[in-house]
mmCIF file of C-alpha atoms and ligand atoms in Angstrom:
data_model
loop_
_atom_site.group_PDB
_atom_site.id
_atom_site.type_symbol
_atom_site.label_atom_id
_atom_site.label_comp_id
_atom_site.label_asym_id
_atom_site.label_seq_id
_atom_site.Cartn_x
_atom_site.Cartn_y
_atom_site.Cartn_z
ATOM 1 C CA UNK A 1 0.046 -0.012 0.041
ATOM 2 C CA UNK A 2 2.721 2.366 0.879
ATOM 3 C CA UNK A 3 4.414 1.528 -2.251
ATOM 4 C CA UNK A 4 1.227 2.161 -4.362
ATOM 5 C CA UNK A 5 0.931 5.584 -2.383
ATOM 6 C CA UNK A 6 4.314 6.630 -3.237
ATOM 7 C CA UNK A 7 3.900 5.709 -6.788
ATOM 8 C CA UNK A 8 0.846 8.136 -6.894
ATOM 9 C CA UNK A 9 2.806 10.939 -5.464
ATOM 10 C CA UNK A 10 5.594 10.369 -8.134
ATOM 11 C CA UNK A 11 2.960 10.532 -10.721
ATOM 12 C CA UNK A 12 1.538 13.981 -9.546
ATOM 13 C CA UNK A 13 4.938 15.829 -9.384
ATOM 14 C CA UNK A 14 6.470 14.035 -12.181
ATOM 15 C CA UNK A 15 7.493 16.996 -14.539
ATOM 16 C CA UNK A 16 7.438 14.725 -17.547
ATOM 17 C CA UNK A 17 3.828 13.484 -16.748
ATOM 18 C CA UNK A 18 2.830 17.039 -16.126
ATOM 19 C CA UNK A 19 4.238 18.241 -19.627
ATOM 20 C CA UNK A 20 2.346 15.401 -21.148
ATOM 21 C CA UNK A 21 -0.877 16.463 -19.625
ATOM 22 C CA UNK A 22 -0.391 19.934 -20.617
ATOM 23 C CA UNK A 23 0.304 18.671 -24.229
ATOM 24 C CA UNK A 24 -2.863 16.574 -24.019
ATOM 25 C CA UNK A 25 -4.748 19.574 -23.127
ATOM 26 C CA UNK A 26 -3.293 21.656 -25.909
ATOM 27 C CA UNK A 27 -4.198 18.797 -28.458
ATOM 28 C CA UNK A 28 -7.758 18.469 -27.128
ATOM 29 C CA UNK A 29 -8.138 22.542 -27.527
ATOM 30 C CA UNK A 30 -6.632 22.722 -31.146
ATOM 31 C CA UNK A 31 -8.708 19.659 -32.102
ATOM 32 C CA UNK A 32 -11.941 21.529 -31.142
ATOM 33 C CA UNK A 33 -11.206 24.085 -34.082
ATOM 34 C CA UNK A 34 -9.623 21.863 -36.550
ATOM 35 C CA UNK A 35 -12.644 21.245 -38.560
ATOM 36 C CA UNK A 36 -13.995 24.889 -38.696
ATOM 37 C CA UNK A 37 -10.282 25.933 -39.190
ATOM 38 C CA UNK A 38 -9.761 24.076 -42.400
ATOM 39 C CA UNK A 39 -7.095 21.960 -40.871
ATOM 40 C CA UNK A 40 -8.540 18.510 -41.885
ATOM 41 C CA UNK A 41 -8.141 16.984 -45.264
ATOM 42 C CA UNK A 42 -8.623 13.565 -46.686
ATOM 43 C CA UNK A 43 -5.842 11.618 -48.636
ATOM 44 C CA UNK A 44 -6.563 8.669 -50.881
ATOM 45 C CA UNK A 45 -4.971 5.402 -50.952
ATOM 46 C CA UNK A 46 -5.573 3.270 -54.396
ATOM 47 C CA UNK A 47 -6.995 0.063 -54.088
ATOM 48 C CA UNK A 48 -5.711 -2.401 -56.973
ATOM 49 C CA UNK A 49 -7.283 -5.349 -58.634
ATOM 50 C CA UNK A 50 -4.523 -8.210 -58.297
ATOM 51 C CA UNK A 51 -5.639 -9.658 -61.409
ATOM 52 C CA UNK A 52 -4.323 -6.942 -63.715
ATOM 53 C CA UNK A 53 -3.199 -4.077 -61.091
ATOM 54 C CA UNK A 54 -5.813 -1.792 -62.343
ATOM 55 C CA UNK A 55 -6.936 0.934 -59.916
ATOM 56 C CA UNK A 56 -10.738 -0.041 -58.940
ATOM 57 C CA UNK A 57 -11.110 2.387 -56.060
ATOM 58 C CA UNK A 58 -9.624 4.414 -53.292
ATOM 59 C CA UNK A 59 -9.680 4.405 -49.538
ATOM 60 C CA UNK A 60 -10.087 7.855 -47.841
ATOM 61 C CA UNK A 61 -7.787 8.494 -44.907
ATOM 62 C CA UNK A 62 -8.128 11.328 -42.642
ATOM 63 C CA UNK A 63 -5.135 13.835 -42.142
ATOM 64 C CA UNK A 64 -4.899 16.744 -39.463
ATOM 65 C CA UNK A 65 -2.327 19.290 -39.674
ATOM 66 C CA UNK A 66 -2.331 21.806 -36.828
ATOM 67 C CA UNK A 67 -0.552 24.943 -37.136
ATOM 68 C CA UNK A 68 0.440 24.966 -33.536
ATOM 69 C CA UNK A 69 1.166 20.968 -33.026
ATOM 70 C CA UNK A 70 2.012 20.018 -36.733
ATOM 71 C CA UNK A 71 0.777 16.760 -38.243
ATOM 72 C CA UNK A 72 -1.065 14.390 -35.887
ATOM 73 C CA UNK A 73 -1.783 10.757 -36.971
ATOM 74 C CA UNK A 74 -5.427 9.762 -36.946
ATOM 75 C CA UNK A 75 -4.661 6.733 -34.628
ATOM 76 C CA UNK A 76 -3.981 9.462 -32.090
ATOM 77 C CA UNK A 77 -6.618 12.062 -32.983
ATOM 78 C CA UNK A 78 -9.683 9.935 -33.880
ATOM 79 C CA UNK A 79 -10.020 8.237 -30.431
ATOM 80 C CA UNK A 80 -9.598 11.967 -28.927
ATOM 81 C CA UNK A 81 -12.378 13.086 -31.249
ATOM 82 C CA UNK A 82 -14.477 10.319 -30.024
ATOM 83 C CA UNK A 83 -13.917 11.139 -26.367
ATOM 84 C CA UNK A 84 -14.493 14.947 -27.011
ATOM 85 C CA UNK A 85 -17.771 14.334 -28.797
ATOM 86 C CA UNK A 86 -16.393 15.709 -32.345
ATOM 87 C CA UNK A 87 -16.438 12.456 -34.062
ATOM 88 C CA UNK A 88 -20.042 12.927 -35.289
ATOM 89 C CA UNK A 89 -19.227 16.144 -36.911
ATOM 90 C CA UNK A 90 -15.993 15.277 -38.331
ATOM 91 C CA UNK A 91 -17.254 11.939 -39.621
ATOM 92 C CA UNK A 92 -20.245 13.627 -41.313
ATOM 93 C CA UNK A 93 -17.599 15.889 -42.935
ATOM 94 C CA UNK A 94 -15.318 13.014 -44.220
ATOM 95 C CA UNK A 95 -18.314 11.261 -45.488
ATOM 96 C CA UNK A 96 -19.562 14.252 -47.629
ATOM 97 C CA UNK A 97 -16.016 15.124 -48.817
ATOM 98 C CA UNK A 98 -15.139 11.476 -49.783
ATOM 99 C CA UNK A 99 -18.389 11.107 -51.604
ATOM 100 C CA UNK A 100 -18.142 14.263 -53.361
ATOM 101 C CA UNK A 101 -14.651 13.410 -54.424
ATOM 102 C CA UNK A 102 -15.513 10.096 -55.691
ATOM 103 C CA UNK A 103 -18.543 11.315 -57.567
ATOM 104 C CA UNK A 104 -16.373 13.777 -59.373
ATOM 105 C CA UNK A 105 -13.833 11.091 -60.137
ATOM 106 C CA UNK A 106 -16.549 8.703 -61.465
ATOM 107 C CA UNK A 107 -17.893 11.575 -63.834
ATOM 108 C CA UNK A 108 -14.273 12.001 -65.076
ATOM 109 C CA UNK A 109 -13.773 8.319 -65.667
ATOM 110 C CA UNK A 110 -16.982 6.688 -66.167
ATOM 111 C CA UNK A 111 -15.702 3.415 -67.364
ATOM 112 C CA UNK A 112 -13.726 2.591 -64.253
ATOM 113 C CA UNK A 113 -16.787 2.195 -62.041
ATOM 114 C CA UNK A 114 -14.499 3.482 -59.008
ATOM 115 C CA UNK A 115 -15.268 2.806 -55.491
ATOM 116 C CA UNK A 116 -14.474 4.740 -52.403
ATOM 117 C CA UNK A 117 -14.003 3.335 -48.972
ATOM 118 C CA UNK A 118 -14.643 5.286 -45.711
ATOM 119 C CA UNK A 119 -13.626 4.452 -42.125
ATOM 120 C CA UNK A 120 -16.367 4.543 -39.588
ATOM 121 C CA UNK A 121 -15.468 4.616 -35.877
ATOM 122 C CA UNK A 122 -16.921 2.824 -32.980
ATOM 123 C CA UNK A 123 -18.867 5.872 -31.620
ATOM 124 C CA UNK A 124 -20.069 6.890 -35.254
ATOM 125 C CA UNK A 125 -21.350 3.415 -35.675
ATOM 126 C CA UNK A 126 -23.111 3.774 -32.393
ATOM 127 C CA UNK A 127 -24.728 7.065 -33.353
ATOM 128 C CA UNK A 128 -28.433 7.289 -34.450
ATOM 129 C CA UNK A 129 -27.112 10.151 -36.680
ATOM 130 C CA UNK A 130 -25.139 8.059 -39.028
ATOM 131 C CA UNK A 131 -27.808 6.440 -41.245
ATOM 132 C CA UNK A 132 -28.977 10.323 -41.825
ATOM 133 C CA UNK A 133 -25.569 11.694 -42.361
ATOM 134 C CA UNK A 134 -24.751 8.887 -44.856
ATOM 135 C CA UNK A 135 -28.065 9.331 -46.788
ATOM 136 C CA UNK A 136 -27.379 13.179 -46.867
ATOM 137 C CA UNK A 137 -23.874 12.498 -48.204
ATOM 138 C CA UNK A 138 -25.187 10.287 -50.966
ATOM 139 C CA UNK A 139 -27.795 12.708 -51.869
ATOM 140 C CA UNK A 140 -25.712 15.769 -52.110
ATOM 141 C CA UNK A 141 -22.741 14.222 -53.956
ATOM 142 C CA UNK A 142 -24.990 12.205 -56.298
ATOM 143 C CA UNK A 143 -22.665 9.202 -55.505
ATOM 144 C CA UNK A 144 -24.465 5.798 -56.281
ATOM 145 C CA UNK A 145 -24.571 4.055 -52.884
ATOM 146 C CA UNK A 146 -23.173 0.892 -54.572
ATOM 147 C CA UNK A 147 -19.909 2.775 -54.927
ATOM 148 C CA UNK A 148 -19.469 3.366 -51.273
ATOM 149 C CA UNK A 149 -17.848 1.069 -48.927
ATOM 150 C CA UNK A 150 -17.960 1.635 -45.268
ATOM 151 C CA UNK A 151 -15.135 0.090 -43.169
ATOM 152 C CA UNK A 152 -15.886 -1.139 -39.743
ATOM 153 C CA UNK A 153 -13.645 -2.607 -37.267
ATOM 154 C CA UNK A 154 -14.338 -5.787 -34.892
ATOM 155 C CA UNK A 155 -13.756 -3.546 -31.825
ATOM 156 C CA UNK A 156 -16.506 -1.284 -33.074
ATOM 157 C CA UNK A 157 -18.914 -4.263 -33.246
ATOM 158 C CA UNK A 158 -18.051 -5.708 -29.851
ATOM 159 C CA UNK A 159 -19.293 -2.972 -27.529
ATOM 160 C CA UNK A 160 -23.077 -3.768 -28.163
ATOM 161 C CA UNK A 161 -23.349 -6.268 -30.710
ATOM 162 C CA UNK A 162 -27.238 -6.215 -31.204
ATOM 163 C CA UNK A 163 -27.253 -2.563 -31.667
ATOM 164 C CA UNK A 164 -24.139 -2.788 -34.160
ATOM 165 C CA UNK A 165 -25.981 -5.364 -36.117
ATOM 166 C CA UNK A 166 -29.298 -3.276 -36.514
ATOM 167 C CA UNK A 167 -27.109 -0.319 -37.634
ATOM 168 C CA UNK A 168 -25.105 -2.309 -40.273
ATOM 169 C CA UNK A 169 -28.482 -3.529 -41.550
ATOM 170 C CA UNK A 170 -29.921 -0.102 -41.741
ATOM 171 C CA UNK A 171 -26.526 1.057 -43.743
ATOM 172 C CA UNK A 172 -26.763 -1.836 -46.165
ATOM 173 C CA UNK A 173 -30.364 -1.219 -46.791
ATOM 174 C CA UNK A 174 -29.244 2.015 -48.283
ATOM 175 C CA UNK A 175 -27.351 -0.013 -50.838
ATOM 176 C CA UNK A 176 -23.723 0.745 -49.306
ATOM 177 C CA UNK A 177 -21.385 -2.236 -48.962
ATOM 178 C CA UNK A 178 -19.733 -3.122 -45.666
ATOM 179 C CA UNK A 179 -16.070 -3.975 -45.050
ATOM 180 C CA UNK A 180 -14.560 -5.756 -42.002
ATOM 181 C CA UNK A 181 -11.233 -3.765 -41.630
ATOM 182 C CA UNK A 182 -8.254 -5.133 -39.813
ATOM 183 C CA UNK A 183 -9.735 -8.626 -39.969
ATOM 184 C CA UNK A 184 -8.220 -11.350 -37.681
ATOM 185 C CA UNK A 185 -6.821 -8.859 -35.153
ATOM 186 C CA UNK A 186 -10.058 -8.784 -32.789
ATOM 187 C CA UNK A 187 -10.763 -11.343 -30.155
ATOM 188 C CA UNK A 188 -13.336 -13.417 -31.860
ATOM 189 C CA UNK A 189 -13.145 -12.789 -35.691
ATOM 190 C CA UNK A 190 -15.036 -15.704 -36.611
ATOM 191 C CA UNK A 191 -18.111 -15.103 -34.572
ATOM 192 C CA UNK A 192 -18.471 -11.637 -36.004
ATOM 193 C CA UNK A 193 -18.725 -13.286 -39.437
ATOM 194 C CA UNK A 194 -21.692 -15.117 -38.217
ATOM 195 C CA UNK A 195 -23.377 -12.430 -36.280
ATOM 196 C CA UNK A 196 -22.815 -9.506 -38.889
ATOM 197 C CA UNK A 197 -23.528 -9.512 -42.576
ATOM 198 C CA UNK A 198 -20.665 -7.831 -44.364
ATOM 199 C CA UNK A 199 -19.568 -7.863 -48.008
ATOM 200 C CA UNK A 200 -15.996 -7.254 -47.717
ATOM 201 C CA UNK A 201 -13.020 -8.710 -45.823
ATOM 202 C CA UNK A 202 -9.911 -6.550 -45.299
ATOM 203 C CA UNK A 203 -6.979 -8.927 -44.068
ATOM 204 C CA UNK A 204 -4.965 -6.896 -41.557
ATOM 205 C CA UNK A 205 -1.425 -5.944 -42.606
ATOM 206 C CA UNK A 206 -0.009 -7.960 -39.505
ATOM 207 C CA UNK A 207 -0.797 -11.061 -41.606
ATOM 208 C CA UNK A 208 0.334 -9.903 -44.929
ATOM 209 C CA UNK A 209 3.667 -8.996 -43.407
ATOM 210 C CA UNK A 210 4.107 -12.644 -42.623
ATOM 211 C CA UNK A 211 4.332 -13.376 -46.262
ATOM 212 C CA UNK A 212 8.115 -13.168 -46.880
ATOM 213 C CA UNK A 213 8.974 -16.079 -49.271
ATOM 214 C CA UNK A 214 7.680 -18.747 -51.716
ATOM 215 C CA UNK A 215 5.487 -20.455 -49.434
ATOM 216 C CA UNK A 216 2.038 -18.896 -48.486
ATOM 217 C CA UNK A 217 1.624 -18.947 -44.761
ATOM 218 C CA UNK A 218 -1.115 -21.255 -43.699
ATOM 219 C CA UNK A 219 -3.155 -18.476 -41.829
ATOM 220 C CA UNK A 220 -3.093 -16.279 -44.610
ATOM 221 C CA UNK A 221 -4.375 -19.119 -46.854
ATOM 222 C CA UNK A 222 -7.169 -19.800 -44.317
ATOM 223 C CA UNK A 223 -8.143 -16.265 -44.342
ATOM 224 C CA UNK A 224 -8.504 -15.811 -47.932
ATOM 225 C CA UNK A 225 -10.294 -19.418 -48.166
ATOM 226 C CA UNK A 226 -12.542 -18.194 -45.394
ATOM 227 C CA UNK A 227 -13.622 -15.162 -47.342
ATOM 228 C CA UNK A 228 -14.060 -17.327 -50.325
ATOM 229 C CA UNK A 229 -16.214 -19.525 -48.941
ATOM 230 C CA UNK A 230 -18.529 -16.969 -47.383
ATOM 231 C CA UNK A 231 -18.590 -15.287 -50.970
ATOM 232 C CA UNK A 232 -16.873 -12.168 -49.606
ATOM 233 C CA UNK A 233 -14.620 -9.941 -51.708
ATOM 234 C CA UNK A 234 -11.008 -9.975 -50.007
ATOM 235 C CA UNK A 235 -8.761 -7.235 -49.716
ATOM 236 C CA UNK A 236 -5.196 -7.452 -48.457
ATOM 237 C CA UNK A 237 -3.770 -4.330 -46.505
ATOM 238 C CA UNK A 238 -0.388 -3.091 -46.422
ATOM 239 C CA UNK A 239 1.193 -4.957 -49.159
ATOM 240 C CA UNK A 240 4.805 -3.651 -49.192
ATOM 241 C CA UNK A 241 6.839 -6.610 -51.191
ATOM 242 C CA UNK A 242 6.348 -8.052 -54.629
ATOM 243 C CA UNK A 243 6.558 -11.613 -53.097
ATOM 244 C CA UNK A 244 3.559 -10.605 -51.158
ATOM 245 C CA UNK A 245 1.630 -9.250 -54.280
ATOM 246 C CA UNK A 246 2.497 -12.465 -56.080
ATOM 247 C CA UNK A 247 1.674 -14.725 -53.559
ATOM 248 C CA UNK A 248 -1.515 -13.086 -52.867
ATOM 249 C CA UNK A 249 -2.388 -13.048 -56.580
ATOM 250 C CA UNK A 250 -1.634 -16.812 -56.719
ATOM 251 C CA UNK A 251 -3.884 -17.368 -53.793
ATOM 252 C CA UNK A 252 -6.810 -15.599 -55.670
ATOM 253 C CA UNK A 253 -7.052 -12.722 -53.234
ATOM 254 C CA UNK A 254 -9.255 -9.979 -55.082
ATOM 255 C CA UNK A 255 -7.790 -6.432 -54.156
ATOM 256 C CA UNK A 256 -4.677 -5.095 -52.542
ATOM 257 C CA UNK A 257 -3.495 -1.863 -50.800
ATOM 258 C CA UNK A 258 -0.045 -1.083 -49.810
ATOM 259 C CA UNK A 259 3.153 1.081 -50.229
ATOM 260 C CA UNK A 260 4.067 -1.361 -53.089
ATOM 261 C CA UNK A 261 1.394 0.251 -55.199
ATOM 262 C CA UNK A 262 0.951 3.545 -53.661
ATOM 263 C CA UNK A 263 1.002 5.409 -50.445
ATOM 264 C CA UNK A 264 -2.085 7.554 -49.330
ATOM 265 C CA UNK A 265 -2.131 10.245 -52.070
ATOM 266 C CA UNK A 266 -3.142 13.928 -52.024
ATOM 267 C CA UNK A 267 -6.478 14.407 -53.889
ATOM 268 C CA UNK A 268 -4.883 15.906 -56.993
ATOM 269 C CA UNK A 269 -2.439 12.976 -57.211
ATOM 270 C CA UNK A 270 -4.872 10.425 -56.637
ATOM 271 C CA UNK A 271 -7.034 12.052 -59.445
ATOM 272 C CA UNK A 272 -4.185 11.979 -61.779
ATOM 273 C CA UNK A 273 -4.161 8.113 -61.780
ATOM 274 C CA UNK A 274 -7.693 8.193 -63.425
ATOM 275 C CA UNK A 275 -7.820 6.853 -66.998
ATOM 276 C CA UNK A 276 -4.902 4.605 -66.637
ATOM 277 C CA UNK A 277 -5.733 1.378 -68.171
ATOM 278 C CA UNK A 278 -2.996 -1.288 -67.437
ATOM 279 C CA UNK A 279 -2.870 -4.066 -69.709
ATOM 280 C CA UNK A 280 -3.640 -7.360 -67.906
ATOM 281 C CA UNK A 281 -0.479 -9.068 -66.588
ATOM 282 C CA UNK A 282 -1.720 -12.596 -67.907
HETATM 283 P P1 LIG B 1 -7.019 1.628 -41.524
HETATM 284 O O1 LIG B 1 -8.280 1.877 -41.950
HETATM 285 O O2 LIG B 1 -6.844 -0.046 -41.281
HETATM 286 O O3 LIG B 1 -5.952 2.220 -42.390
HETATM 287 C C1 LIG B 1 -4.773 1.740 -43.084
HETATM 288 C C2 LIG B 1 -3.410 2.371 -42.404
HETATM 289 O O4 LIG B 1 -2.321 1.683 -42.889
HETATM 290 C C3 LIG B 1 -3.447 3.788 -43.051
HETATM 291 O O5 LIG B 1 -2.771 4.472 -41.740
HETATM 292 C C4 LIG B 1 -2.658 3.649 -43.987
HETATM 293 O O6 LIG B 1 -1.898 4.981 -44.278
HETATM 294 C C5 LIG B 1 -1.438 2.695 -43.715
HETATM 295 N N1 LIG B 1 -0.994 1.875 -44.656
HETATM 296 C C6 LIG B 1 -1.408 1.654 -46.093
HETATM 297 N N2 LIG B 1 -0.535 0.780 -46.719
HETATM 298 C C7 LIG B 1 0.421 0.665 -45.862
HETATM 299 C C8 LIG B 1 1.538 -0.253 -46.078
HETATM 300 O O7 LIG B 1 1.841 -0.652 -47.177
HETATM 301 N N3 LIG B 1 2.446 -0.275 -44.724
HETATM 302 C C9 LIG B 1 2.219 0.348 -43.667
HETATM 303 N N4 LIG B 1 2.997 -0.036 -42.804
HETATM 304 N N5 LIG B 1 1.054 1.064 -43.717
HETATM 305 C C10 LIG B 1 0.288 1.153 -44.481
HETATM 306 P P2 LIG B 1 -3.365 5.854 -41.336
HETATM 307 O O8 LIG B 1 -3.867 6.787 -42.376
HETATM 308 O O9 LIG B 1 -2.338 6.427 -40.434
HETATM 309 O O10 LIG B 1 -4.667 5.451 -40.507
HETATM 310 C C11 LIG B 1 -4.717 4.958 -39.472
HETATM 311 C C12 LIG B 1 -6.189 4.452 -39.003
HETATM 312 O O11 LIG B 1 -6.822 5.500 -38.526
HETATM 313 C C13 LIG B 1 -6.906 3.749 -39.989
HETATM 314 O O12 LIG B 1 -6.734 2.340 -40.207
HETATM 315 C C14 LIG B 1 -8.264 4.092 -39.710
HETATM 316 O O13 LIG B 1 -8.748 3.056 -38.616
HETATM 317 C C15 LIG B 1 -8.134 5.455 -38.882
HETATM 318 N N6 LIG B 1 -8.869 6.416 -39.684
HETATM 319 C C16 LIG B 1 -8.049 7.036 -40.795
HETATM 320 N N7 LIG B 1 -8.932 7.920 -41.465
HETATM 321 C C17 LIG B 1 -10.249 7.764 -40.734
HETATM 322 C C18 LIG B 1 -11.466 8.467 -40.798
HETATM 323 O O14 LIG B 1 -11.870 9.270 -41.658
HETATM 324 N N8 LIG B 1 -12.394 8.215 -40.036
HETATM 325 C C19 LIG B 1 -12.061 7.221 -38.975
HETATM 326 N N9 LIG B 1 -13.290 6.885 -38.077
HETATM 327 N N10 LIG B 1 -10.974 6.694 -38.727
HETATM 328 C C20 LIG B 1 -9.863 6.702 -39.488
HETATM 329 MG MG1 LIG B 2 -9.694 1.254 -43.179
HETATM 330 MG MG1 LIG B 3 -7.031 -1.623 -41.703
HETATM 331 MG MG1 LIG B 4 -6.222 0.092 -38.585
#
């Protein structure tokens, strides 16, 4: 008990901890004004068809550059936006922005039938406003619902599975497709597939990075076979090596994203890829 109390006292007076707390408060204060201040933007990572390496769509990824604090990664500020009650507003901006950009790209290159994927956090998924925000984004942008993919993580489903199942059904009823993001990293991935109807499995980068040589690791093979058996589209996340691309293509994984093909791109650079028609590799 003495030790615990001692440790408590150390925490209170530790200058490093105090500095971190001050920094955290500054981060919170800056984030409050980020959306209105025009500090948020989306970047777009190409999604590649492994059969012919054509760009078939993009994943929208949020970026925040604060004039005071510099660039803060989404893994850091999205949870904070959830805690501060800002994610609803930010998330609905992300939806409108991504749908508007994708609709313009589809008009520019109608033959490509491009898709756009948008990440939806746990708090957004739990919100009764999400379906309305989504319907509004589709209406205002003119994007067909079938061109939009919403990416949810297993952790977003675990909090209240019954409510999540209802929400996913309402979203799918609008005609959008659902992807299970970071698949395989949750506690009980398989039970989610039974409880929730999704259209796409995104195999997490931590599995893709185990592909290092000529043999396909059995777990990766199993994840692809599982997706295929359930008639889901399969996307490999974080493809960085040619051997990974080749193994995934041989295993009939459908789609891929990763630095091997392209990092997330500024909107103009992503738009410049449109109209490229690579010849099939085989
Ligand atoms: P995620 O949806 O799983 O996104 C994939 C992350 O992997 C992105 O990080 C992307 O930049 C990165 N990545 C892509 N290819 C590679 C690769 O080949 N190697 C490596 N090492 N990384 C790669 P990012 O942009 O930092 O986003 C991190 C997470 O933040 C996302 O994970 C997503 O969960 C969340 N996020 C991003 N944008 C949004 C948003 O608009 N709304 C919400 N709710 N969450 C978002
Ligand atoms: Mg994602
Ligand atoms: Mg992911
Ligand atoms: Mg992730």
